[in-house]
């Protein structure tokens, strides 16, 4: 078994060790007699760093536990100059380790705060590269509860309480009222003791006083299958996240030409305006379609007991999109006995074919045939069909051909 130096000292960043075995496939790796590198386990992600031999420095990219208690250091490139027995020096990336200690200790403080305030136990902890989350076993979680837990957790940080590592037997642990007792069969348990606040079994790396955590910022909370998930960031991550939030808000503030805390009010006002303008636009479009339908009906002579209205709209600023064409076609075919073959070449080339109820043609079929020539797609019923073409090229000619097929 590898001697886990981090069990006793989370601040040990450099150490000497002896190579036990060298692995070449599937990935180059090495096992040492002792290590301060933390392997991915118990929700905490692994350290990175370097292993230094007499001749070279080797980058450690991943660290993992084996089932038989060894720790495997995966390397960027194969080791050429070492074999079992070679002395080697290990160096852990301090910034990454410090970040992991801050997040993991923050999790203990936060989980204890939720238990103390609301009796909500943490059922799982997830550590990612940019944020962490805990899952709370609770049927409900309010904004006030989140803020209270965040406040208590930060008070515990400001009080700079001692964080001790203790080893006890399982029988002893059962008498200590731990927040969480792991289901393992091991006789010895490692406890993380946040003075007078939290005592729990854990194998992770932790700060030595809560002040090292810096700060905890709670973020998103969401309902999950067995309770609530709460995302949080601690230490430098909290500062980096608050900085990013502030930049985003500042950018939004400039867009609305307002003050930082007035952004929601301004956004709401703008949305209300958009909704009201959209309604006005719909009404104007309806009026415009009615007027245009009346004009087209009036200027088109009747042949064979119905009017055949064929029109392509080309003005890109007229707002005559597919929806408008549909509205216009419906009005034409309801206000008179007619067939309407309409197209617009912008914003997107669009076609709408419609006939009044009782007319004998099949608009869906006719549209499909017309679009086949244009390379477009669409369809519809016997009386109303719509579709789009990839370009406006040939649109008017295709419309004319469709009209001719109806009179042939
Ligand atoms: Zn832990």
CSV table of C-alpha atoms and ligand atoms in Angstrom, one decimal:
chain,number,residue,atom,x,y,z
A,1,UNK,CA,0.0,0.0,0.0
A,2,UNK,CA,1.2,3.5,-0.8
A,3,UNK,CA,1.9,5.6,2.3
A,4,UNK,CA,-0.5,8.6,2.0
A,5,UNK,CA,1.5,11.6,3.3
A,6,UNK,CA,-1.5,14.0,2.7
A,7,UNK,CA,-3.4,12.1,5.3
A,8,UNK,CA,-1.3,13.8,8.0
A,9,UNK,CA,-0.3,17.1,6.3
A,10,UNK,CA,-2.4,18.8,3.6
A,11,UNK,CA,0.3,21.5,3.2
A,12,UNK,CA,3.1,19.1,2.3
A,13,UNK,CA,3.8,20.1,-1.3
A,14,UNK,CA,7.2,18.5,-1.8
A,15,UNK,CA,8.4,15.1,-0.8
A,16,UNK,CA,11.0,12.4,-1.5
A,17,UNK,CA,10.0,8.8,-2.4
A,18,UNK,CA,11.2,5.6,-3.9
A,19,UNK,CA,9.9,4.1,-7.1
A,20,UNK,CA,8.0,0.9,-6.5
A,21,UNK,CA,6.9,0.1,-10.1
A,22,UNK,CA,6.9,1.6,-13.5
A,23,UNK,CA,3.9,1.1,-15.8
A,24,UNK,CA,4.2,1.6,-19.6
A,25,UNK,CA,0.8,0.6,-21.0
A,26,UNK,CA,-1.9,1.7,-21.6
A,27,UNK,CA,-0.5,5.0,-20.2
A,28,UNK,CA,2.9,5.7,-18.7
A,29,UNK,CA,2.6,5.8,-14.9
A,30,UNK,CA,4.5,5.2,-11.7
A,31,UNK,CA,3.8,3.9,-8.2
A,32,UNK,CA,5.9,5.1,-5.3
A,33,UNK,CA,6.3,3.9,-1.7
A,34,UNK,CA,4.9,7.1,-0.4
A,35,UNK,CA,3.2,10.2,-1.9
A,36,UNK,CA,1.7,13.5,-1.1
A,37,UNK,CA,-0.3,13.5,-4.4
A,38,UNK,CA,-4.0,13.2,-3.7
A,39,UNK,CA,-5.8,10.7,-6.0
A,40,UNK,CA,-9.3,11.3,-7.2
A,41,UNK,CA,-11.6,9.9,-4.5
A,42,UNK,CA,-14.4,10.8,-2.2
A,43,UNK,CA,-15.7,13.6,-4.6
A,44,UNK,CA,-12.4,15.4,-4.5
A,45,UNK,CA,-10.4,15.7,-7.7
A,46,UNK,CA,-6.7,14.7,-8.0
A,47,UNK,CA,-3.6,16.9,-7.7
A,48,UNK,CA,-1.2,17.6,-10.6
A,49,UNK,CA,2.5,18.3,-10.4
A,50,UNK,CA,5.9,16.8,-11.2
A,51,UNK,CA,8.1,13.9,-10.4
A,52,UNK,CA,11.8,14.7,-10.6
A,53,UNK,CA,14.5,12.1,-11.1
A,54,UNK,CA,18.2,12.6,-11.5
A,55,UNK,CA,17.9,13.3,-15.2
A,56,UNK,CA,14.5,14.6,-15.8
A,57,UNK,CA,11.3,16.3,-14.7
A,58,UNK,CA,8.1,14.4,-15.5
A,59,UNK,CA,4.7,16.0,-15.5
A,60,UNK,CA,2.0,14.2,-13.4
A,61,UNK,CA,-1.4,14.7,-15.2
A,62,UNK,CA,-3.6,12.4,-13.2
A,63,UNK,CA,-3.5,10.5,-9.9
A,64,UNK,CA,-5.8,7.5,-9.1
A,65,UNK,CA,-6.3,4.9,-6.4
A,66,UNK,CA,-6.0,1.2,-7.2
A,67,UNK,CA,-8.3,-1.4,-5.6
A,68,UNK,CA,-5.4,-2.8,-3.6
A,69,UNK,CA,-4.5,0.6,-2.0
A,70,UNK,CA,-1.8,1.9,-4.3
A,71,UNK,CA,-1.7,5.3,-5.8
A,72,UNK,CA,-0.9,5.6,-9.5
A,73,UNK,CA,0.7,8.7,-10.9
A,74,UNK,CA,-0.1,9.1,-14.6
A,75,UNK,CA,2.6,10.8,-16.5
A,76,UNK,CA,2.6,13.0,-19.7
A,77,UNK,CA,5.6,11.0,-21.2
A,78,UNK,CA,7.2,7.7,-20.4
A,79,UNK,CA,9.9,7.6,-17.7
A,80,UNK,CA,13.2,6.4,-19.2
A,81,UNK,CA,15.7,6.8,-16.4
A,82,UNK,CA,13.9,5.2,-13.5
A,83,UNK,CA,13.3,1.7,-12.3
A,84,UNK,CA,12.1,0.2,-9.0
A,85,UNK,CA,14.3,1.5,-6.3
A,86,UNK,CA,15.2,4.8,-7.9
A,87,UNK,CA,14.8,7.8,-5.6
A,88,UNK,CA,12.5,10.5,-6.9
A,89,UNK,CA,11.2,13.9,-5.7
A,90,UNK,CA,7.6,14.9,-5.9
A,91,UNK,CA,6.3,18.4,-6.3
A,92,UNK,CA,2.6,19.2,-6.2
A,93,UNK,CA,1.1,22.2,-8.0
A,94,UNK,CA,0.3,24.4,-5.0
A,95,UNK,CA,-2.4,26.6,-6.5
A,96,UNK,CA,-4.5,23.6,-7.5
A,97,UNK,CA,-4.1,21.9,-4.2
A,98,UNK,CA,-4.9,25.1,-2.3
A,99,UNK,CA,-8.0,25.5,-4.4
A,100,UNK,CA,-9.2,22.0,-3.7
A,101,UNK,CA,-8.6,22.4,0.0
A,102,UNK,CA,-10.6,25.6,0.0
A,103,UNK,CA,-13.5,24.0,-1.9
A,104,UNK,CA,-13.5,20.8,0.2
A,105,UNK,CA,-13.3,22.5,3.6
A,106,UNK,CA,-15.9,24.9,2.4
A,107,UNK,CA,-18.2,22.0,1.7
A,108,UNK,CA,-17.7,20.6,5.3
A,109,UNK,CA,-18.6,24.1,6.7
A,110,UNK,CA,-21.5,24.5,4.4
A,111,UNK,CA,-22.9,21.0,5.0
A,112,UNK,CA,-22.6,21.5,8.8
A,113,UNK,CA,-24.4,24.9,8.5
A,114,UNK,CA,-27.4,23.3,6.7
A,115,UNK,CA,-27.6,20.6,9.4
A,116,UNK,CA,-27.3,23.1,12.3
A,117,UNK,CA,-29.8,25.6,10.9
A,118,UNK,CA,-32.4,23.4,9.1
A,119,UNK,CA,-31.5,19.8,9.8
A,120,UNK,CA,-30.8,19.2,6.1
A,121,UNK,CA,-28.2,16.5,5.6
A,122,UNK,CA,-25.8,16.5,2.6
A,123,UNK,CA,-26.2,13.3,0.6
A,124,UNK,CA,-23.5,14.0,-2.0
A,125,UNK,CA,-20.7,16.4,-2.9
A,126,UNK,CA,-19.5,17.1,-6.4
A,127,UNK,CA,-16.2,19.0,-7.2
A,128,UNK,CA,-15.7,20.3,-10.7
A,129,UNK,CA,-13.0,22.4,-12.2
A,130,UNK,CA,-15.0,25.6,-11.9
A,131,UNK,CA,-17.7,25.1,-9.3
A,132,UNK,CA,-18.8,22.6,-6.6
A,133,UNK,CA,-22.2,21.4,-5.5
A,134,UNK,CA,-23.9,19.6,-2.6
A,135,UNK,CA,-27.1,17.7,-2.7
A,136,UNK,CA,-29.3,18.2,0.3
A,137,UNK,CA,-31.9,15.8,1.5
A,138,UNK,CA,-34.9,18.1,1.9
A,139,UNK,CA,-38.3,18.4,0.3
A,140,UNK,CA,-38.0,22.2,0.1
A,141,UNK,CA,-35.3,24.9,0.1
A,142,UNK,CA,-36.0,28.7,0.2
A,143,UNK,CA,-34.0,31.7,-0.8
A,144,UNK,CA,-33.9,32.8,2.9
A,145,UNK,CA,-32.6,29.4,4.0
A,146,UNK,CA,-29.8,29.6,1.4
A,147,UNK,CA,-28.8,33.0,2.5
A,148,UNK,CA,-28.8,32.0,6.2
A,149,UNK,CA,-26.6,29.0,5.5
A,150,UNK,CA,-24.2,31.2,3.5
A,151,UNK,CA,-24.1,33.7,6.3
A,152,UNK,CA,-23.4,31.2,9.0
A,153,UNK,CA,-20.7,29.4,6.8
A,154,UNK,CA,-18.9,32.8,6.3
A,155,UNK,CA,-19.1,33.6,10.0
A,156,UNK,CA,-17.3,30.3,10.7
A,157,UNK,CA,-14.7,31.3,8.1
A,158,UNK,CA,-14.2,34.7,9.7
A,159,UNK,CA,-13.8,33.2,13.2
A,160,UNK,CA,-10.8,31.3,11.8
A,161,UNK,CA,-11.5,28.1,13.7
A,162,UNK,CA,-8.9,25.4,13.9
A,163,UNK,CA,-9.3,22.4,11.6
A,164,UNK,CA,-7.7,19.2,13.0
A,165,UNK,CA,-7.1,15.8,11.5
A,166,UNK,CA,-7.7,13.0,14.0
A,167,UNK,CA,-7.6,9.2,13.7
A,168,UNK,CA,-10.0,7.1,15.8
A,169,UNK,CA,-11.2,3.5,15.8
A,170,UNK,CA,-14.6,2.8,14.4
A,171,UNK,CA,-16.0,2.1,17.8
A,172,UNK,CA,-14.8,5.4,19.1
A,173,UNK,CA,-16.2,7.2,16.1
A,174,UNK,CA,-19.6,5.8,16.8
A,175,UNK,CA,-19.7,7.6,20.2
A,176,UNK,CA,-18.5,11.0,18.8
A,177,UNK,CA,-21.8,12.0,17.0
A,178,UNK,CA,-20.2,12.5,13.6
A,179,UNK,CA,-22.1,14.4,10.9
A,180,UNK,CA,-21.4,11.5,8.6
A,181,UNK,CA,-20.2,8.0,9.4
A,182,UNK,CA,-18.9,6.2,6.3
A,183,UNK,CA,-20.2,2.6,5.7
A,184,UNK,CA,-16.7,1.1,5.3
A,185,UNK,CA,-15.5,-1.8,7.4
A,186,UNK,CA,-12.1,-0.1,8.1
A,187,UNK,CA,-11.0,-0.2,11.8
A,188,UNK,CA,-9.4,3.2,11.7
A,189,UNK,CA,-11.2,6.3,10.6
A,190,UNK,CA,-9.8,9.7,9.7
A,191,UNK,CA,-11.8,12.6,11.1
A,192,UNK,CA,-11.8,16.2,10.0
A,193,UNK,CA,-12.6,18.3,13.1
A,194,UNK,CA,-13.7,21.9,12.6
A,195,UNK,CA,-13.4,23.2,16.1
A,196,UNK,CA,-16.8,23.2,17.9
A,197,UNK,CA,-18.6,23.2,14.6
A,198,UNK,CA,-18.3,20.0,12.5
A,199,UNK,CA,-16.8,16.6,13.0
A,200,UNK,CA,-16.9,14.2,10.1
A,201,UNK,CA,-15.0,11.2,8.6
A,202,UNK,CA,-13.2,12.2,5.4
A,203,UNK,CA,-10.0,11.3,3.5
A,204,UNK,CA,-9.6,14.6,1.7
A,205,UNK,CA,-7.1,17.5,1.9
A,206,UNK,CA,-8.2,20.4,4.1
A,207,UNK,CA,-7.2,23.8,5.3
A,208,UNK,CA,-5.7,24.1,8.8
A,209,UNK,CA,-7.9,27.0,9.9
A,210,UNK,CA,-11.2,28.0,8.4
A,211,UNK,CA,-9.8,31.5,7.5
A,212,UNK,CA,-7.9,29.8,4.7
A,213,UNK,CA,-11.2,29.1,2.9
A,214,UNK,CA,-11.5,32.9,2.3
A,215,UNK,CA,-15.2,33.0,1.5
A,216,UNK,CA,-18.1,30.9,0.4
A,217,UNK,CA,-20.6,32.2,-2.3
A,218,UNK,CA,-23.7,30.1,-2.9
A,219,UNK,CA,-25.0,30.2,-6.4
A,220,UNK,CA,-27.7,28.2,-8.3
A,221,UNK,CA,-30.0,25.9,-6.4
A,222,UNK,CA,-32.3,23.4,-8.2
A,223,UNK,CA,-34.7,20.6,-7.4
A,224,UNK,CA,-33.1,17.2,-8.0
A,225,UNK,CA,-34.5,13.7,-7.7
A,226,UNK,CA,-34.0,13.3,-3.9
A,227,UNK,CA,-33.9,16.9,-2.7
A,228,UNK,CA,-32.0,20.1,-3.7
A,229,UNK,CA,-28.7,20.7,-5.4
A,230,UNK,CA,-26.8,23.9,-4.2
A,231,UNK,CA,-23.9,25.1,-6.2
A,232,UNK,CA,-21.1,27.0,-4.5
A,233,UNK,CA,-17.7,28.5,-5.0
A,234,UNK,CA,-15.1,29.2,-2.3
A,235,UNK,CA,-11.7,31.0,-2.0
A,236,UNK,CA,-10.3,32.5,-5.2
A,237,UNK,CA,-13.1,30.9,-7.1
A,238,UNK,CA,-15.6,33.0,-5.2
A,239,UNK,CA,-13.7,36.2,-6.1
A,240,UNK,CA,-13.3,35.1,-9.7
A,241,UNK,CA,-17.0,34.3,-9.9
A,242,UNK,CA,-18.1,37.6,-8.3
A,243,UNK,CA,-15.7,39.4,-10.7
A,244,UNK,CA,-17.3,37.7,-13.7
A,245,UNK,CA,-20.9,38.4,-12.4
A,246,UNK,CA,-19.9,42.0,-12.0
A,247,UNK,CA,-18.5,42.3,-15.5
A,248,UNK,CA,-21.7,40.8,-17.0
A,249,UNK,CA,-23.9,43.1,-15.0
A,250,UNK,CA,-21.8,46.1,-15.9
A,251,UNK,CA,-22.1,45.2,-19.6
A,252,UNK,CA,-25.8,44.8,-19.2
A,253,UNK,CA,-26.0,48.1,-17.3
A,254,UNK,CA,-24.4,49.9,-20.3
A,255,UNK,CA,-26.9,48.3,-22.7
A,256,UNK,CA,-29.9,49.6,-20.7
A,257,UNK,CA,-28.1,52.9,-19.8
A,258,UNK,CA,-29.1,52.4,-16.2
A,259,UNK,CA,-27.6,51.8,-12.7
A,260,UNK,CA,-26.4,48.4,-11.7
A,261,UNK,CA,-29.2,47.5,-9.3
A,262,UNK,CA,-31.9,48.9,-11.6
A,263,UNK,CA,-31.1,46.3,-14.4
A,264,UNK,CA,-34.0,43.9,-13.5
A,265,UNK,CA,-36.5,46.8,-13.5
A,266,UNK,CA,-35.2,48.1,-16.8
A,267,UNK,CA,-35.2,44.7,-18.4
A,268,UNK,CA,-38.8,44.1,-17.2
A,269,UNK,CA,-39.8,47.5,-18.7
A,270,UNK,CA,-38.2,46.7,-22.0
A,271,UNK,CA,-39.9,43.3,-22.2
A,272,UNK,CA,-43.2,44.9,-21.5
A,273,UNK,CA,-42.6,47.4,-24.3
A,274,UNK,CA,-41.6,44.6,-26.7
A,275,UNK,CA,-44.8,42.7,-25.9
A,276,UNK,CA,-46.9,45.8,-26.4
A,277,UNK,CA,-45.1,46.6,-29.7
A,278,UNK,CA,-45.5,43.1,-30.9
A,279,UNK,CA,-49.2,43.3,-30.3
A,280,UNK,CA,-49.4,46.6,-32.1
A,281,UNK,CA,-47.4,45.1,-35.0
A,282,UNK,CA,-49.8,42.2,-35.2
A,283,UNK,CA,-52.8,44.5,-35.4
A,284,UNK,CA,-51.1,46.7,-38.0
A,285,UNK,CA,-50.2,43.6,-40.1
A,286,UNK,CA,-53.8,42.4,-39.9
A,287,UNK,CA,-55.1,45.8,-41.0
A,288,UNK,CA,-52.5,46.0,-43.8
A,289,UNK,CA,-53.4,42.5,-45.0
A,290,UNK,CA,-57.1,43.3,-45.1
A,291,UNK,CA,-56.5,46.5,-47.1
A,292,UNK,CA,-54.1,44.7,-49.5
A,293,UNK,CA,-56.5,41.8,-49.9
A,294,UNK,CA,-59.3,44.3,-50.8
A,295,UNK,CA,-57.1,46.0,-53.4
A,296,UNK,CA,-55.9,42.8,-55.0
A,297,UNK,CA,-59.4,41.5,-55.2
A,298,UNK,CA,-60.7,44.7,-56.7
A,299,UNK,CA,-57.9,45.0,-59.4
A,300,UNK,CA,-58.1,41.3,-60.5
A,301,UNK,CA,-60.8,40.4,-63.0
A,302,UNK,CA,-62.8,37.2,-62.4
A,303,UNK,CA,-62.3,34.3,-64.8
A,304,UNK,CA,-64.1,30.9,-64.6
A,305,UNK,CA,-66.1,32.1,-61.6
A,306,UNK,CA,-63.0,32.9,-59.4
A,307,UNK,CA,-60.1,35.4,-59.2
A,308,UNK,CA,-56.5,34.2,-59.7
A,309,UNK,CA,-54.2,36.5,-57.7
A,310,UNK,CA,-50.5,36.0,-58.3
A,311,UNK,CA,-48.0,38.3,-56.6
A,312,UNK,CA,-44.3,38.4,-55.5
A,313,UNK,CA,-43.3,40.9,-52.9
A,314,UNK,CA,-39.7,42.2,-53.1
A,315,UNK,CA,-39.4,45.1,-50.6
A,316,UNK,CA,-37.0,43.8,-47.9
A,317,UNK,CA,-38.3,46.4,-45.3
A,318,UNK,CA,-42.0,45.8,-45.9
A,319,UNK,CA,-42.3,43.1,-43.2
A,320,UNK,CA,-44.0,40.8,-45.6
A,321,UNK,CA,-42.7,37.5,-44.3
A,322,UNK,CA,-44.2,34.1,-44.4
A,323,UNK,CA,-46.7,34.9,-41.7
A,324,UNK,CA,-47.9,38.0,-43.5
A,325,UNK,CA,-48.3,36.0,-46.8
A,326,UNK,CA,-50.4,33.5,-44.9
A,327,UNK,CA,-52.5,36.2,-43.4
A,328,UNK,CA,-53.0,37.9,-46.8
A,329,UNK,CA,-53.8,34.6,-48.5
A,330,UNK,CA,-56.4,33.7,-45.9
A,331,UNK,CA,-58.1,37.1,-46.2
A,332,UNK,CA,-58.1,37.0,-50.1
A,333,UNK,CA,-59.6,33.5,-50.1
A,334,UNK,CA,-62.2,34.3,-47.4
A,335,UNK,CA,-63.3,37.7,-48.8
A,336,UNK,CA,-63.8,36.4,-52.3
A,337,UNK,CA,-63.8,33.3,-54.4
A,338,UNK,CA,-60.2,33.2,-55.3
A,339,UNK,CA,-56.9,31.4,-55.7
A,340,UNK,CA,-53.9,33.2,-54.2
A,341,UNK,CA,-50.3,32.3,-55.3
A,342,UNK,CA,-48.1,34.6,-53.2
A,343,UNK,CA,-44.4,34.8,-52.6
A,344,UNK,CA,-41.9,37.1,-50.9
A,345,UNK,CA,-38.2,37.1,-51.7
A,346,UNK,CA,-37.1,38.5,-48.3
A,347,UNK,CA,-36.2,38.2,-45.4
A,348,UNK,CA,-36.4,34.5,-46.3
A,349,UNK,CA,-37.8,33.5,-49.7
A,350,UNK,CA,-41.3,32.2,-48.9
A,351,UNK,CA,-44.4,31.0,-50.7
A,352,UNK,CA,-48.0,30.6,-49.8
A,353,UNK,CA,-50.6,29.0,-52.0
A,354,UNK,CA,-54.3,29.2,-51.0
A,355,UNK,CA,-57.8,28.7,-52.5
A,356,UNK,CA,-61.3,29.5,-51.3
A,357,UNK,CA,-63.2,26.6,-49.8
A,358,UNK,CA,-64.9,24.5,-52.6
A,359,UNK,CA,-62.3,25.3,-55.3
A,360,UNK,CA,-61.2,22.1,-57.1
A,361,UNK,CA,-57.4,22.3,-57.0
A,362,UNK,CA,-54.8,20.9,-54.6
A,363,UNK,CA,-52.6,23.7,-53.2
A,364,UNK,CA,-50.4,21.3,-51.2
A,365,UNK,CA,-49.5,19.3,-54.3
A,366,UNK,CA,-49.0,22.4,-56.4
A,367,UNK,CA,-46.7,24.0,-53.8
A,368,UNK,CA,-44.6,20.8,-53.6
A,369,UNK,CA,-44.2,20.7,-57.4
A,370,UNK,CA,-43.3,24.4,-57.5
A,371,UNK,CA,-40.8,24.0,-54.6
A,372,UNK,CA,-39.2,21.0,-56.2
A,373,UNK,CA,-38.0,23.2,-59.1
A,374,UNK,CA,-36.7,25.8,-56.6
A,375,UNK,CA,-35.0,23.3,-54.3
A,376,UNK,CA,-37.1,24.4,-51.4
A,377,UNK,CA,-39.3,22.6,-48.8
A,378,UNK,CA,-42.9,22.9,-47.7
A,379,UNK,CA,-46.4,21.5,-47.7
A,380,UNK,CA,-49.9,21.9,-46.5
A,381,UNK,CA,-53.5,21.0,-47.1
A,382,UNK,CA,-55.7,21.1,-50.2
A,383,UNK,CA,-56.7,24.7,-49.5
A,384,UNK,CA,-53.6,26.2,-47.8
A,385,UNK,CA,-49.9,25.4,-48.2
A,386,UNK,CA,-46.7,27.2,-47.3
A,387,UNK,CA,-42.9,26.7,-47.8
A,388,UNK,CA,-39.5,28.3,-48.3
A,389,UNK,CA,-36.9,28.3,-51.0
A,390,UNK,CA,-33.1,28.6,-50.5
A,391,UNK,CA,-32.8,31.6,-52.8
A,392,UNK,CA,-35.2,34.1,-54.4
A,393,UNK,CA,-33.9,33.2,-57.9
A,394,UNK,CA,-36.6,32.0,-60.2
A,395,UNK,CA,-39.4,32.7,-57.7
A,396,UNK,CA,-41.5,34.9,-59.9
A,397,UNK,CA,-41.1,32.5,-62.9
A,398,UNK,CA,-42.1,29.5,-60.8
A,399,UNK,CA,-45.1,31.4,-59.6
A,400,UNK,CA,-46.2,32.2,-63.1
A,401,UNK,CA,-45.7,28.6,-64.2
A,402,UNK,CA,-47.9,27.4,-61.2
A,403,UNK,CA,-50.6,29.9,-62.3
A,404,UNK,CA,-50.5,28.7,-65.9
A,405,UNK,CA,-50.9,25.1,-64.7
A,406,UNK,CA,-54.2,26.1,-63.1
A,407,UNK,CA,-55.6,27.6,-66.2
A,408,UNK,CA,-54.3,25.0,-68.6
B,1,LIG,ZN1,-14.8,15.6,3.0
